[in-house]
PDB file of C-alpha atoms and ligand atoms in Angstrom:
ATOM      1  CA  UNK S 652     -33.253  12.212 -26.271  1.00 38.00           C
ATOM      2  CA  UNK S 653     -31.852   9.495 -24.064  1.00 44.00           C
ATOM      3  CA  UNK S 654     -32.999   6.535 -26.113  1.00 43.00           C
ATOM      4  CA  UNK S 655     -30.162   4.769 -27.863  1.00 45.00           C
ATOM      5  CA  UNK S 656     -30.090   5.167 -31.599  1.00 44.00           C
ATOM      6  CA  UNK S 657     -28.603   2.429 -33.727  1.00 44.00           C
ATOM      7  CA  UNK S 658     -24.998   3.238 -34.324  1.00 44.00           C
ATOM      8  CA  UNK S 659     -22.095   1.399 -35.825  1.00 42.00           C
ATOM      9  CA  UNK S 660     -19.603   0.071 -33.340  1.00 40.00           C
ATOM     10  CA  UNK S 661     -16.453   2.174 -33.046  1.00 41.00           C
ATOM     11  CA  UNK S 662     -14.178   1.294 -35.963  1.00 38.00           C
ATOM     12  CA  UNK S 663     -11.289   0.585 -33.615  1.00 37.00           C
ATOM     13  CA  UNK S 664     -13.192  -2.065 -31.723  1.00 36.00           C
ATOM     14  CA  UNK S 665     -15.022  -3.583 -34.677  1.00 36.00           C
ATOM     15  CA  UNK S 666     -11.901  -4.177 -36.673  1.00 33.00           C
ATOM     16  CA  UNK S 667      -9.311  -5.000 -34.061  1.00 32.00           C
ATOM     17  CA  UNK S 668      -9.243  -5.845 -30.393  1.00 33.00           C
ATOM     18  CA  UNK S 669     -12.584  -7.527 -29.922  1.00 30.00           C
ATOM     19  CA  UNK S 670     -12.206  -9.905 -32.838  1.00 33.00           C
ATOM     20  CA  UNK S 671      -8.734 -10.716 -31.634  1.00 30.00           C
ATOM     21  CA  UNK S 672     -10.037 -11.247 -28.114  1.00 33.00           C
ATOM     22  CA  UNK S 673     -12.568 -13.680 -29.415  1.00 36.00           C
ATOM     23  CA  UNK S 674      -9.784 -16.032 -30.405  1.00 31.00           C
ATOM     24  CA  UNK S 675      -7.532 -15.356 -27.452  1.00 32.00           C
ATOM     25  CA  UNK S 676      -6.945 -18.185 -25.040  1.00 32.00           C
ATOM     26  CA  UNK S 677      -7.065 -16.139 -21.904  1.00 35.00           C
ATOM     27  CA  UNK S 678      -8.509 -12.936 -20.605  1.00 37.00           C
ATOM     28  CA  UNK S 679      -6.508  -9.822 -19.816  1.00 39.00           C
ATOM     29  CA  UNK S 680      -3.505 -10.541 -17.654  1.00 40.00           C
ATOM     30  CA  UNK S 681      -3.200  -8.094 -14.793  1.00 45.00           C
ATOM     31  CA  UNK S 682      -1.453  -8.441 -11.455  1.00 48.00           C
ATOM     32  CA  UNK S 683      -3.547  -9.455  -8.433  1.00 71.00           C
ATOM     33  CA  UNK S 684      -6.036 -11.097 -10.673  1.00 87.00           C
ATOM     34  CA  UNK S 685      -7.535 -14.426  -9.772  1.00 92.00           C
ATOM     35  CA  UNK S 686      -8.418 -16.594 -12.730  1.00 94.00           C
ATOM     36  CA  UNK S 687     -10.719 -19.491 -12.101  1.00 95.00           C
ATOM     37  CA  UNK S 688     -12.198 -22.106 -14.369  1.00 96.00           C
ATOM     38  CA  UNK S 689     -15.925 -22.323 -13.846  1.00 95.00           C
ATOM     39  CA  UNK S 690     -18.678 -24.587 -15.056  1.00 92.00           C
ATOM     40  CA  UNK S 691     -21.592 -22.745 -16.646  1.00 88.00           C
ATOM     41  CA  UNK S 692     -25.203 -23.845 -16.107  1.00 80.00           C
ATOM     42  CA  UNK S 693     -25.198 -25.512 -19.554  1.00 84.00           C
ATOM     43  CA  UNK S 694     -22.189 -27.631 -18.545  1.00 88.00           C
ATOM     44  CA  UNK S 695     -19.549 -25.813 -20.572  1.00 92.00           C
ATOM     45  CA  UNK S 696     -16.405 -24.582 -18.862  1.00 94.00           C
ATOM     46  CA  UNK S 697     -15.182 -21.016 -19.183  1.00 94.00           C
ATOM     47  CA  UNK S 698     -12.523 -18.914 -17.558  1.00 94.00           C
ATOM     48  CA  UNK S 699     -13.412 -16.128 -15.217  1.00 95.00           C
ATOM     49  CA  UNK S 700     -11.211 -13.317 -14.039  1.00 96.00           C
ATOM     50  CA  UNK S 701     -11.695 -11.651 -10.659  1.00 96.00           C
ATOM     51  CA  UNK S 702      -9.864  -8.562  -9.540  1.00 95.00           C
ATOM     52  CA  UNK S 703      -9.957  -6.520  -6.403  1.00 95.00           C
ATOM     53  CA  UNK S 704      -8.767  -2.959  -5.980  1.00 92.00           C
ATOM     54  CA  UNK S 705      -8.482  -2.251  -2.261  1.00 89.00           C
ATOM     55  CA  UNK S 706      -7.707   1.440  -2.747  1.00 90.00           C
ATOM     56  CA  UNK S 707     -10.713   2.068  -4.963  1.00 93.00           C
ATOM     57  CA  UNK S 708     -12.656  -0.405  -2.797  1.00 95.00           C
ATOM     58  CA  UNK S 709     -14.008  -2.252  -5.796  1.00 96.00           C
ATOM     59  CA  UNK S 710     -14.171  -5.714  -7.314  1.00 96.00           C
ATOM     60  CA  UNK S 711     -14.478  -6.597 -10.959  1.00 97.00           C
ATOM     61  CA  UNK S 712     -15.339  -9.886 -12.551  1.00 97.00           C
ATOM     62  CA  UNK S 713     -15.160 -10.832 -16.201  1.00 97.00           C
ATOM     63  CA  UNK S 714     -16.169 -13.936 -18.078  1.00 95.00           C
ATOM     64  CA  UNK S 715     -16.757 -14.962 -21.624  1.00 93.00           C
ATOM     65  CA  UNK S 716     -19.875 -16.867 -22.559  1.00 90.00           C
ATOM     66  CA  UNK S 717     -19.584 -19.715 -25.091  1.00 87.00           C
ATOM     67  CA  UNK S 718     -21.277 -17.524 -27.723  1.00 85.00           C
ATOM     68  CA  UNK S 719     -18.441 -15.016 -27.427  1.00 88.00           C
ATOM     69  CA  UNK S 720     -20.271 -12.444 -25.295  1.00 93.00           C
ATOM     70  CA  UNK S 721     -18.014 -10.796 -22.764  1.00 96.00           C
ATOM     71  CA  UNK S 722     -19.811 -10.193 -19.466  1.00 97.00           C
ATOM     72  CA  UNK S 723     -18.333  -7.991 -16.802  1.00 97.00           C
ATOM     73  CA  UNK S 724     -19.461  -7.010 -13.350  1.00 98.00           C
ATOM     74  CA  UNK S 725     -18.093  -4.186 -11.204  1.00 98.00           C
ATOM     75  CA  UNK S 726     -18.907  -3.694  -7.537  1.00 98.00           C
ATOM     76  CA  UNK S 727     -18.157  -0.164  -6.339  1.00 98.00           C
ATOM     77  CA  UNK S 728     -18.312  -0.327  -2.534  1.00 97.00           C
ATOM     78  CA  UNK S 729     -17.517   3.370  -2.156  1.00 97.00           C
ATOM     79  CA  UNK S 730     -20.671   4.373  -3.996  1.00 96.00           C
ATOM     80  CA  UNK S 731     -22.742   1.240  -3.325  1.00 97.00           C
ATOM     81  CA  UNK S 732     -23.219   0.824  -7.048  1.00 98.00           C
ATOM     82  CA  UNK S 733     -22.881  -2.262  -9.201  1.00 98.00           C
ATOM     83  CA  UNK S 734     -22.413  -2.186 -12.955  1.00 98.00           C
ATOM     84  CA  UNK S 735     -23.090  -5.035 -15.381  1.00 98.00           C
ATOM     85  CA  UNK S 736     -21.786  -4.814 -18.888  1.00 98.00           C
ATOM     86  CA  UNK S 737     -22.290  -7.135 -21.836  1.00 97.00           C
ATOM     87  CA  UNK S 738     -20.391  -6.946 -25.115  1.00 95.00           C
ATOM     88  CA  UNK S 739     -22.558  -8.960 -27.454  1.00 92.00           C
ATOM     89  CA  UNK S 740     -21.032 -10.112 -30.709  1.00 86.00           C
ATOM     90  CA  UNK S 741     -23.062  -9.925 -33.869  1.00 76.00           C
ATOM     91  CA  UNK S 742     -23.791 -13.209 -35.561  1.00 68.00           C
ATOM     92  CA  UNK S 743     -21.412 -13.405 -38.474  1.00 63.00           C
ATOM     93  CA  UNK S 744     -23.621 -15.836 -40.375  1.00 64.00           C
ATOM     94  CA  UNK S 745     -26.372 -13.204 -40.286  1.00 63.00           C
ATOM     95  CA  UNK S 746     -24.014 -10.585 -41.623  1.00 61.00           C
ATOM     96  CA  UNK S 747     -23.670  -8.764 -38.283  1.00 62.00           C
ATOM     97  CA  UNK S 748     -19.994  -8.037 -37.994  1.00 60.00           C
ATOM     98  CA  UNK S 749     -20.323  -5.529 -35.182  1.00 78.00           C
ATOM     99  CA  UNK S 750     -20.854  -5.907 -31.497  1.00 85.00           C
ATOM    100  CA  UNK S 751     -23.339  -4.242 -29.241  1.00 91.00           C
ATOM    101  CA  UNK S 752     -22.625  -3.074 -25.724  1.00 95.00           C
ATOM    102  CA  UNK S 753     -25.112  -2.773 -22.871  1.00 97.00           C
ATOM    103  CA  UNK S 754     -24.606  -1.435 -19.359  1.00 98.00           C
ATOM    104  CA  UNK S 755     -26.942  -1.892 -16.398  1.00 98.00           C
ATOM    105  CA  UNK S 756     -26.401   0.065 -13.208  1.00 98.00           C
ATOM    106  CA  UNK S 757     -28.119  -0.712  -9.930  1.00 98.00           C
ATOM    107  CA  UNK S 758     -27.575  -0.488  -6.173  1.00 98.00           C
ATOM    108  CA  UNK S 759     -24.997  -2.694  -4.528  1.00 98.00           C
ATOM    109  CA  UNK S 760     -26.354  -4.060  -1.273  1.00 95.00           C
ATOM    110  CA  UNK S 761     -24.451  -5.311   1.711  1.00 88.00           C
ATOM    111  CA  UNK S 762     -23.521  -8.980   1.752  1.00 88.00           C
ATOM    112  CA  UNK S 763     -23.970  -9.458  -1.995  1.00 95.00           C
ATOM    113  CA  UNK S 764     -20.271 -10.123  -2.475  1.00 96.00           C
ATOM    114  CA  UNK S 765     -17.274 -10.296  -0.133  1.00 95.00           C
ATOM    115  CA  UNK S 766     -15.374  -7.072   0.687  1.00 94.00           C
ATOM    116  CA  UNK S 767     -12.622  -5.985  -1.697  1.00 93.00           C
ATOM    117  CA  UNK S 768      -9.849  -6.469   0.878  1.00 91.00           C
ATOM    118  CA  UNK S 769     -10.917 -10.092   1.357  1.00 92.00           C
ATOM    119  CA  UNK S 770     -11.142 -10.582  -2.404  1.00 93.00           C
ATOM    120  CA  UNK S 771      -7.616  -9.193  -2.830  1.00 90.00           C
ATOM    121  CA  UNK S 772      -6.299 -11.943  -0.531  1.00 88.00           C
ATOM    122  CA  UNK S 773      -8.062 -14.774  -2.275  1.00 89.00           C
ATOM    123  CA  UNK S 774      -5.797 -17.456  -3.753  1.00 86.00           C
ATOM    124  CA  UNK S 775      -6.453 -20.883  -5.184  1.00 87.00           C
ATOM    125  CA  UNK S 776      -4.320 -23.961  -4.676  1.00 85.00           C
ATOM    126  CA  UNK S 777      -5.298 -25.643  -7.926  1.00 88.00           C
ATOM    127  CA  UNK S 778      -5.834 -23.261 -10.860  1.00 88.00           C
ATOM    128  CA  UNK S 779      -6.871 -26.168 -13.117  1.00 90.00           C
ATOM    129  CA  UNK S 780      -9.805 -27.139 -10.935  1.00 93.00           C
ATOM    130  CA  UNK S 781     -13.197 -26.532 -12.500  1.00 95.00           C
ATOM    131  CA  UNK S 782     -15.333 -24.732  -9.973  1.00 94.00           C
ATOM    132  CA  UNK S 783     -19.026 -24.866  -9.476  1.00 94.00           C
ATOM    133  CA  UNK S 784     -20.859 -22.465  -7.188  1.00 94.00           C
ATOM    134  CA  UNK S 785     -21.899 -23.916  -3.821  1.00 95.00           C
ATOM    135  CA  UNK S 786     -25.068 -21.855  -3.779  1.00 95.00           C
ATOM    136  CA  UNK S 787     -27.406 -20.931  -6.605  1.00 95.00           C
ATOM    137  CA  UNK S 788     -29.090 -17.637  -5.859  1.00 94.00           C
ATOM    138  CA  UNK S 789     -32.482 -17.006  -7.424  1.00 91.00           C
ATOM    139  CA  UNK S 790     -33.082 -15.206 -10.700  1.00 96.00           C
ATOM    140  CA  UNK S 791     -33.436 -11.463 -10.252  1.00 97.00           C
ATOM    141  CA  UNK S 792     -35.556  -9.595 -12.743  1.00 97.00           C
ATOM    142  CA  UNK S 793     -34.900  -5.908 -13.115  1.00 97.00           C
ATOM    143  CA  UNK S 794     -37.060  -3.493 -14.998  1.00 94.00           C
ATOM    144  CA  UNK S 795     -34.804  -0.750 -16.334  1.00 95.00           C
ATOM    145  CA  UNK S 796     -36.847   2.369 -16.992  1.00 94.00           C
ATOM    146  CA  UNK S 797     -34.196   5.085 -17.035  1.00 96.00           C
ATOM    147  CA  UNK S 798     -30.962   5.812 -18.847  1.00 97.00           C
ATOM    148  CA  UNK S 799     -27.702   7.210 -17.507  1.00 98.00           C
ATOM    149  CA  UNK S 800     -26.018  10.056 -19.368  1.00 97.00           C
ATOM    150  CA  UNK S 801     -22.539   8.723 -20.045  1.00 97.00           C
ATOM    151  CA  UNK S 802     -20.822  12.106 -19.857  1.00 96.00           C
ATOM    152  CA  UNK S 803     -22.304  12.652 -16.377  1.00 96.00           C
ATOM    153  CA  UNK S 804     -21.766   9.079 -15.239  1.00 96.00           C
ATOM    154  CA  UNK S 805     -18.783   9.809 -13.003  1.00 95.00           C
ATOM    155  CA  UNK S 806     -21.183  11.560 -10.619  1.00 96.00           C
ATOM    156  CA  UNK S 807     -22.717   8.143  -9.966  1.00 97.00           C
ATOM    157  CA  UNK S 808     -19.573   5.994 -10.000  1.00 97.00           C
ATOM    158  CA  UNK S 809     -16.039   6.742 -11.187  1.00 96.00           C
ATOM    159  CA  UNK S 810     -15.953   3.262 -12.775  1.00 97.00           C
ATOM    160  CA  UNK S 811     -18.722   4.043 -15.228  1.00 97.00           C
ATOM    161  CA  UNK S 812     -16.439   5.882 -17.603  1.00 96.00           C
ATOM    162  CA  UNK S 813     -14.152   2.928 -18.169  1.00 95.00           C
ATOM    163  CA  UNK S 814     -16.636   0.132 -17.911  1.00 97.00           C
ATOM    164  CA  UNK S 815     -19.411   1.610 -20.051  1.00 97.00           C
ATOM    165  CA  UNK S 816     -17.416   3.557 -22.666  1.00 96.00           C
ATOM    166  CA  UNK S 817     -18.492   1.101 -25.357  1.00 93.00           C
ATOM    167  CA  UNK S 818     -22.117   1.335 -24.192  1.00 94.00           C
ATOM    168  CA  UNK S 819     -22.341   5.117 -23.946  1.00 93.00           C
ATOM    169  CA  UNK S 820     -25.784   5.143 -25.609  1.00 93.00           C
ATOM    170  CA  UNK S 821     -27.103   2.152 -23.710  1.00 95.00           C
ATOM    171  CA  UNK S 822     -26.611   2.587 -19.965  1.00 98.00           C
ATOM    172  CA  UNK S 823     -29.755   1.627 -18.105  1.00 98.00           C
ATOM    173  CA  UNK S 824     -30.931   2.182 -14.540  1.00 98.00           C
ATOM    174  CA  UNK S 825     -34.122   1.822 -12.473  1.00 97.00           C
ATOM    175  CA  UNK S 826     -36.279   4.583 -11.070  1.00 96.00           C
ATOM    176  CA  UNK S 827     -36.274   2.981  -7.623  1.00 97.00           C
ATOM    177  CA  UNK S 828     -32.470   3.142  -7.507  1.00 98.00           C
ATOM    178  CA  UNK S 829     -32.386   6.619  -9.014  1.00 97.00           C
ATOM    179  CA  UNK S 830     -34.615   7.893  -6.183  1.00 97.00           C
ATOM    180  CA  UNK S 831     -32.092   6.613  -3.635  1.00 97.00           C
ATOM    181  CA  UNK S 832     -29.165   8.121  -5.538  1.00 97.00           C
ATOM    182  CA  UNK S 833     -30.917  11.501  -5.813  1.00 97.00           C
ATOM    183  CA  UNK S 834     -31.536  11.396  -2.044  1.00 97.00           C
ATOM    184  CA  UNK S 835     -27.812  10.864  -1.582  1.00 95.00           C
ATOM    185  CA  UNK S 836     -27.079  13.980  -3.610  1.00 95.00           C
ATOM    186  CA  UNK S 837     -26.339  12.601  -7.065  1.00 96.00           C
ATOM    187  CA  UNK S 838     -27.316  15.243  -9.615  1.00 96.00           C
ATOM    188  CA  UNK S 839     -30.551  14.634 -11.492  1.00 95.00           C
ATOM    189  CA  UNK S 840     -28.865  15.547 -14.804  1.00 95.00           C
ATOM    190  CA  UNK S 841     -27.287  12.062 -14.733  1.00 96.00           C
ATOM    191  CA  UNK S 842     -30.609  10.344 -15.439  1.00 97.00           C
ATOM    192  CA  UNK S 843     -33.321  10.401 -18.029  1.00 94.00           C
ATOM    193  CA  UNK S 844     -36.587   8.521 -18.192  1.00 92.00           C
ATOM    194  CA  UNK S 845     -37.298   5.976 -20.885  1.00 88.00           C
ATOM    195  CA  UNK S 846     -40.731   5.404 -22.377  1.00 79.00           C
ATOM    196  CA  UNK S 847     -42.495   3.099 -19.926  1.00 71.00           C
ATOM    197  CA  UNK S 848     -42.693  -0.467 -21.160  1.00 59.00           C
ATOM    198  CA  UNK S 849     -45.068  -1.586 -18.421  1.00 59.00           C
ATOM    199  CA  UNK S 850     -47.598   1.184 -18.923  1.00 61.00           C
ATOM    200  CA  UNK S 851     -47.583   0.863 -22.664  1.00 58.00           C
ATOM    201  CA  UNK S 852     -49.725  -2.217 -22.745  1.00 65.00           C
ATOM    202  CA  UNK S 853     -49.385  -2.211 -26.494  1.00 74.00           C
ATOM    203  CA  UNK S 854     -45.620  -2.491 -26.471  1.00 87.00           C
ATOM    204  CA  UNK S 855     -44.752  -6.062 -27.429  1.00 91.00           C
ATOM    205  CA  UNK S 856     -41.724  -8.062 -26.410  1.00 92.00           C
ATOM    206  CA  UNK S 857     -39.019  -7.776 -29.062  1.00 93.00           C
ATOM    207  CA  UNK S 858     -39.152 -11.539 -29.555  1.00 92.00           C
ATOM    208  CA  UNK S 859     -42.672 -11.084 -30.907  1.00 93.00           C
ATOM    209  CA  UNK S 860     -41.852  -8.217 -33.254  1.00 92.00           C
ATOM    210  CA  UNK S 861     -40.991  -8.877 -36.876  1.00 90.00           C
ATOM    211  CA  UNK S 862     -40.308  -5.343 -38.128  1.00 92.00           C
ATOM    212  CA  UNK S 863     -36.707  -4.390 -37.207  1.00 90.00           C
ATOM    213  CA  UNK S 864     -37.694  -0.708 -37.086  1.00 92.00           C
ATOM    214  CA  UNK S 865     -40.481  -1.038 -34.476  1.00 92.00           C
ATOM    215  CA  UNK S 866     -40.060  -0.202 -30.761  1.00 92.00           C
ATOM    216  CA  UNK S 867     -40.350  -3.066 -28.300  1.00 93.00           C
ATOM    217  CA  UNK S 868     -39.517  -4.333 -24.821  1.00 93.00           C
ATOM    218  CA  UNK S 869     -36.105  -5.959 -24.931  1.00 95.00           C
ATOM    219  CA  UNK S 870     -34.816  -8.555 -22.479  1.00 95.00           C
ATOM    220  CA  UNK S 871     -31.227  -9.459 -21.734  1.00 96.00           C
ATOM    221  CA  UNK S 872     -30.119 -12.138 -19.306  1.00 94.00           C
ATOM    222  CA  UNK S 873     -26.697 -12.828 -17.858  1.00 94.00           C
ATOM    223  CA  UNK S 874     -25.195 -14.991 -15.140  1.00 94.00           C
ATOM    224  CA  UNK S 875     -22.352 -14.502 -12.753  1.00 95.00           C
ATOM    225  CA  UNK S 876     -21.226 -18.119 -12.871  1.00 94.00           C
ATOM    226  CA  UNK S 877     -19.061 -18.124  -9.753  1.00 96.00           C
ATOM    227  CA  UNK S 878     -18.283 -15.405  -7.266  1.00 96.00           C
ATOM    228  CA  UNK S 879     -17.289 -15.259  -3.611  1.00 96.00           C
ATOM    229  CA  UNK S 880     -20.535 -14.152  -1.996  1.00 96.00           C
ATOM    230  CA  UNK S 881     -19.784 -14.734   1.690  1.00 95.00           C
ATOM    231  CA  UNK S 882     -16.898 -15.181   4.071  1.00 93.00           C
ATOM    232  CA  UNK S 883     -16.726 -18.436   5.979  1.00 91.00           C
ATOM    233  CA  UNK S 884     -15.818 -18.320   9.630  1.00 90.00           C
ATOM    234  CA  UNK S 885     -14.157 -21.121  11.563  1.00 89.00           C
ATOM    235  CA  UNK S 886     -13.842 -21.795  15.252  1.00 89.00           C
ATOM    236  CA  UNK S 887     -10.697 -22.914  16.936  1.00 88.00           C
ATOM    237  CA  UNK S 888      -9.807 -23.743  20.511  1.00 89.00           C
ATOM    238  CA  UNK S 889      -6.691 -21.651  20.145  1.00 89.00           C
ATOM    239  CA  UNK S 890      -8.567 -18.513  19.223  1.00 88.00           C
ATOM    240  CA  UNK S 891     -10.985 -16.517  21.304  1.00 90.00           C
ATOM    241  CA  UNK S 892     -13.277 -15.604  18.397  1.00 91.00           C
ATOM    242  CA  UNK S 893     -14.351 -17.127  15.079  1.00 90.00           C
ATOM    243  CA  UNK S 894     -11.920 -16.239  12.298  1.00 88.00           C
ATOM    244  CA  UNK S 895     -12.193 -15.899   8.500  1.00 86.00           C
ATOM    245  CA  UNK S 896     -11.149 -19.162   6.923  1.00 85.00           C
ATOM    246  CA  UNK S 897     -12.535 -19.188   3.407  1.00 88.00           C
ATOM    247  CA  UNK S 898     -15.355 -18.160   1.168  1.00 92.00           C
ATOM    248  CA  UNK S 899     -18.696 -19.432   0.056  1.00 94.00           C
ATOM    249  CA  UNK S 900     -19.262 -19.248  -3.702  1.00 95.00           C
ATOM    250  CA  UNK S 901     -22.513 -18.318  -5.407  1.00 96.00           C
ATOM    251  CA  UNK S 902     -24.015 -18.202  -8.847  1.00 95.00           C
ATOM    252  CA  UNK S 903     -26.672 -15.679  -9.762  1.00 96.00           C
ATOM    253  CA  UNK S 904     -28.658 -14.897 -12.873  1.00 95.00           C
ATOM    254  CA  UNK S 905     -30.093 -11.520 -13.754  1.00 97.00           C
ATOM    255  CA  UNK S 906     -32.670 -10.606 -16.350  1.00 97.00           C
ATOM    256  CA  UNK S 907     -33.007  -7.010 -17.522  1.00 97.00           C
ATOM    257  CA  UNK S 908     -36.010  -5.552 -19.323  1.00 94.00           C
ATOM    258  CA  UNK S 909     -35.767  -2.252 -21.143  1.00 95.00           C
ATOM    259  CA  UNK S 910     -37.341  -0.220 -23.904  1.00 94.00           C
ATOM    260  CA  UNK S 911     -35.662  -0.091 -27.295  1.00 93.00           C
ATOM    261  CA  UNK S 912     -36.871   2.266 -30.034  1.00 93.00           C
ATOM    262  CA  UNK S 913     -36.126  -0.355 -32.690  1.00 92.00           C
ATOM    263  CA  UNK S 914     -36.161  -4.131 -32.584  1.00 91.00           C
ATOM    264  CA  UNK S 915     -32.846  -4.222 -34.412  1.00 88.00           C
ATOM    265  CA  UNK S 916     -31.203  -3.077 -31.159  1.00 90.00           C
ATOM    266  CA  UNK S 917     -32.361  -6.315 -29.544  1.00 91.00           C
ATOM    267  CA  UNK S 918     -31.562  -8.996 -32.074  1.00 83.00           C
ATOM    268  CA  UNK S 919     -30.652 -11.671 -29.506  1.00 84.00           C
ATOM    269  CA  UNK S 920     -34.185 -11.595 -28.088  1.00 77.00           C
ATOM    270  CA  UNK S 921     -35.679 -14.180 -30.394  1.00 71.00           C
ATOM    271  CA  UNK S 922     -36.940 -16.874 -28.078  1.00 56.00           C
ATOM    272  CA  UNK S 923     -40.700 -16.870 -27.586  1.00 46.00           C
TER     273      UNK S 923
HETATM  274  C1  NAG A1764     -25.712  14.554 -21.228  1.00 60.82           C
HETATM  275  O1  NAG A1764     -25.338  15.613 -20.390  1.00 60.82           O
HETATM  276  C2  NAG A1764     -24.668  16.658 -21.057  1.00 60.82           C
HETATM  277  C3  NAG A1764     -24.220  17.658 -19.997  1.00 60.82           C
HETATM  278  O2  NAG A1764     -25.269  17.989 -19.137  1.00 60.82           O
HETATM  279  C4  NAG A1764     -25.588  17.273 -22.080  1.00 60.82           C
HETATM  280  O3  NAG A1764     -24.942  18.320 -22.776  1.00 60.82           O
HETATM  281  C5  NAG A1764     -26.030  16.201 -23.064  1.00 60.82           C
HETATM  282  O4  NAG A1764     -26.977  16.720 -23.969  1.00 60.82           O
HETATM  283  C6  NAG A1764     -26.641  15.015 -22.329  1.00 60.82           C
HETATM  284  N1  NAG A1764     -26.850  13.952 -23.278  1.00 60.82           N
HETATM  285  C7  NAG A1764     -28.039  13.396 -23.480  1.00 60.82           C
HETATM  286  C8  NAG A1764     -28.059  12.288 -24.477  1.00 60.82           C
HETATM  287  O5  NAG A1764     -29.045  13.740 -22.907  1.00 60.82           O
END
């Protein structure tokens, strides 16, 4: 069965690092990382960390939402795969001391984000500046109707093992992407179908379900508040051709729909 069963968070994470991280001032400090202060759509300011790995040809981005959720995004240019991960903290006042991890895997398309070698060269003159994306890209809604088997995940992207370790039972994908990956030779044992939320007309949104044990259609939304989405080119009399002279920044929001066997796996989905 590929559907995620409710499970306690790993003891290690529940007791230690994540709680500590919640109070930490800054995100992980790693060389070659660019840390920018960004303004979120609700006006609050958070810190975002961007890292490029030219050898692996990948970019990763991490930011913490004001509610404590840690959102990360990985672009794997070698496999044309992007991975979103959310570590959602339980609400302490509701007695939820654990966190829940979700991973969403989908195709990375060209021109969604700048190349990793350009990202690796990115510097900022004023680290205190609060940045706001120049371009707001439209909301993308993704209907996740398959799961990825964590132990087979490396066949899809070598990053999956690190990024989604916490979400081993909750890695979601879309049939339309899976078809493309199968065509490219990814083994079919990586994927499993979920019960179809769209065809089950009876299946209600989790926000409308009272019984925590009932299956429902869960929704999770996240935003990449600021990321370099395009290279800017300049012209100069001294140069024969346009040359790279900066980046354009974007903000984009994603909304993921997926089946959960029990509403209690989707406790954040309470808005009507
Ligand atoms: C994941 O794949 C492994 C190896 O093929 C298999 O043994 C395991 O049962 C699969 N897990 C699930 C949840 O389907």
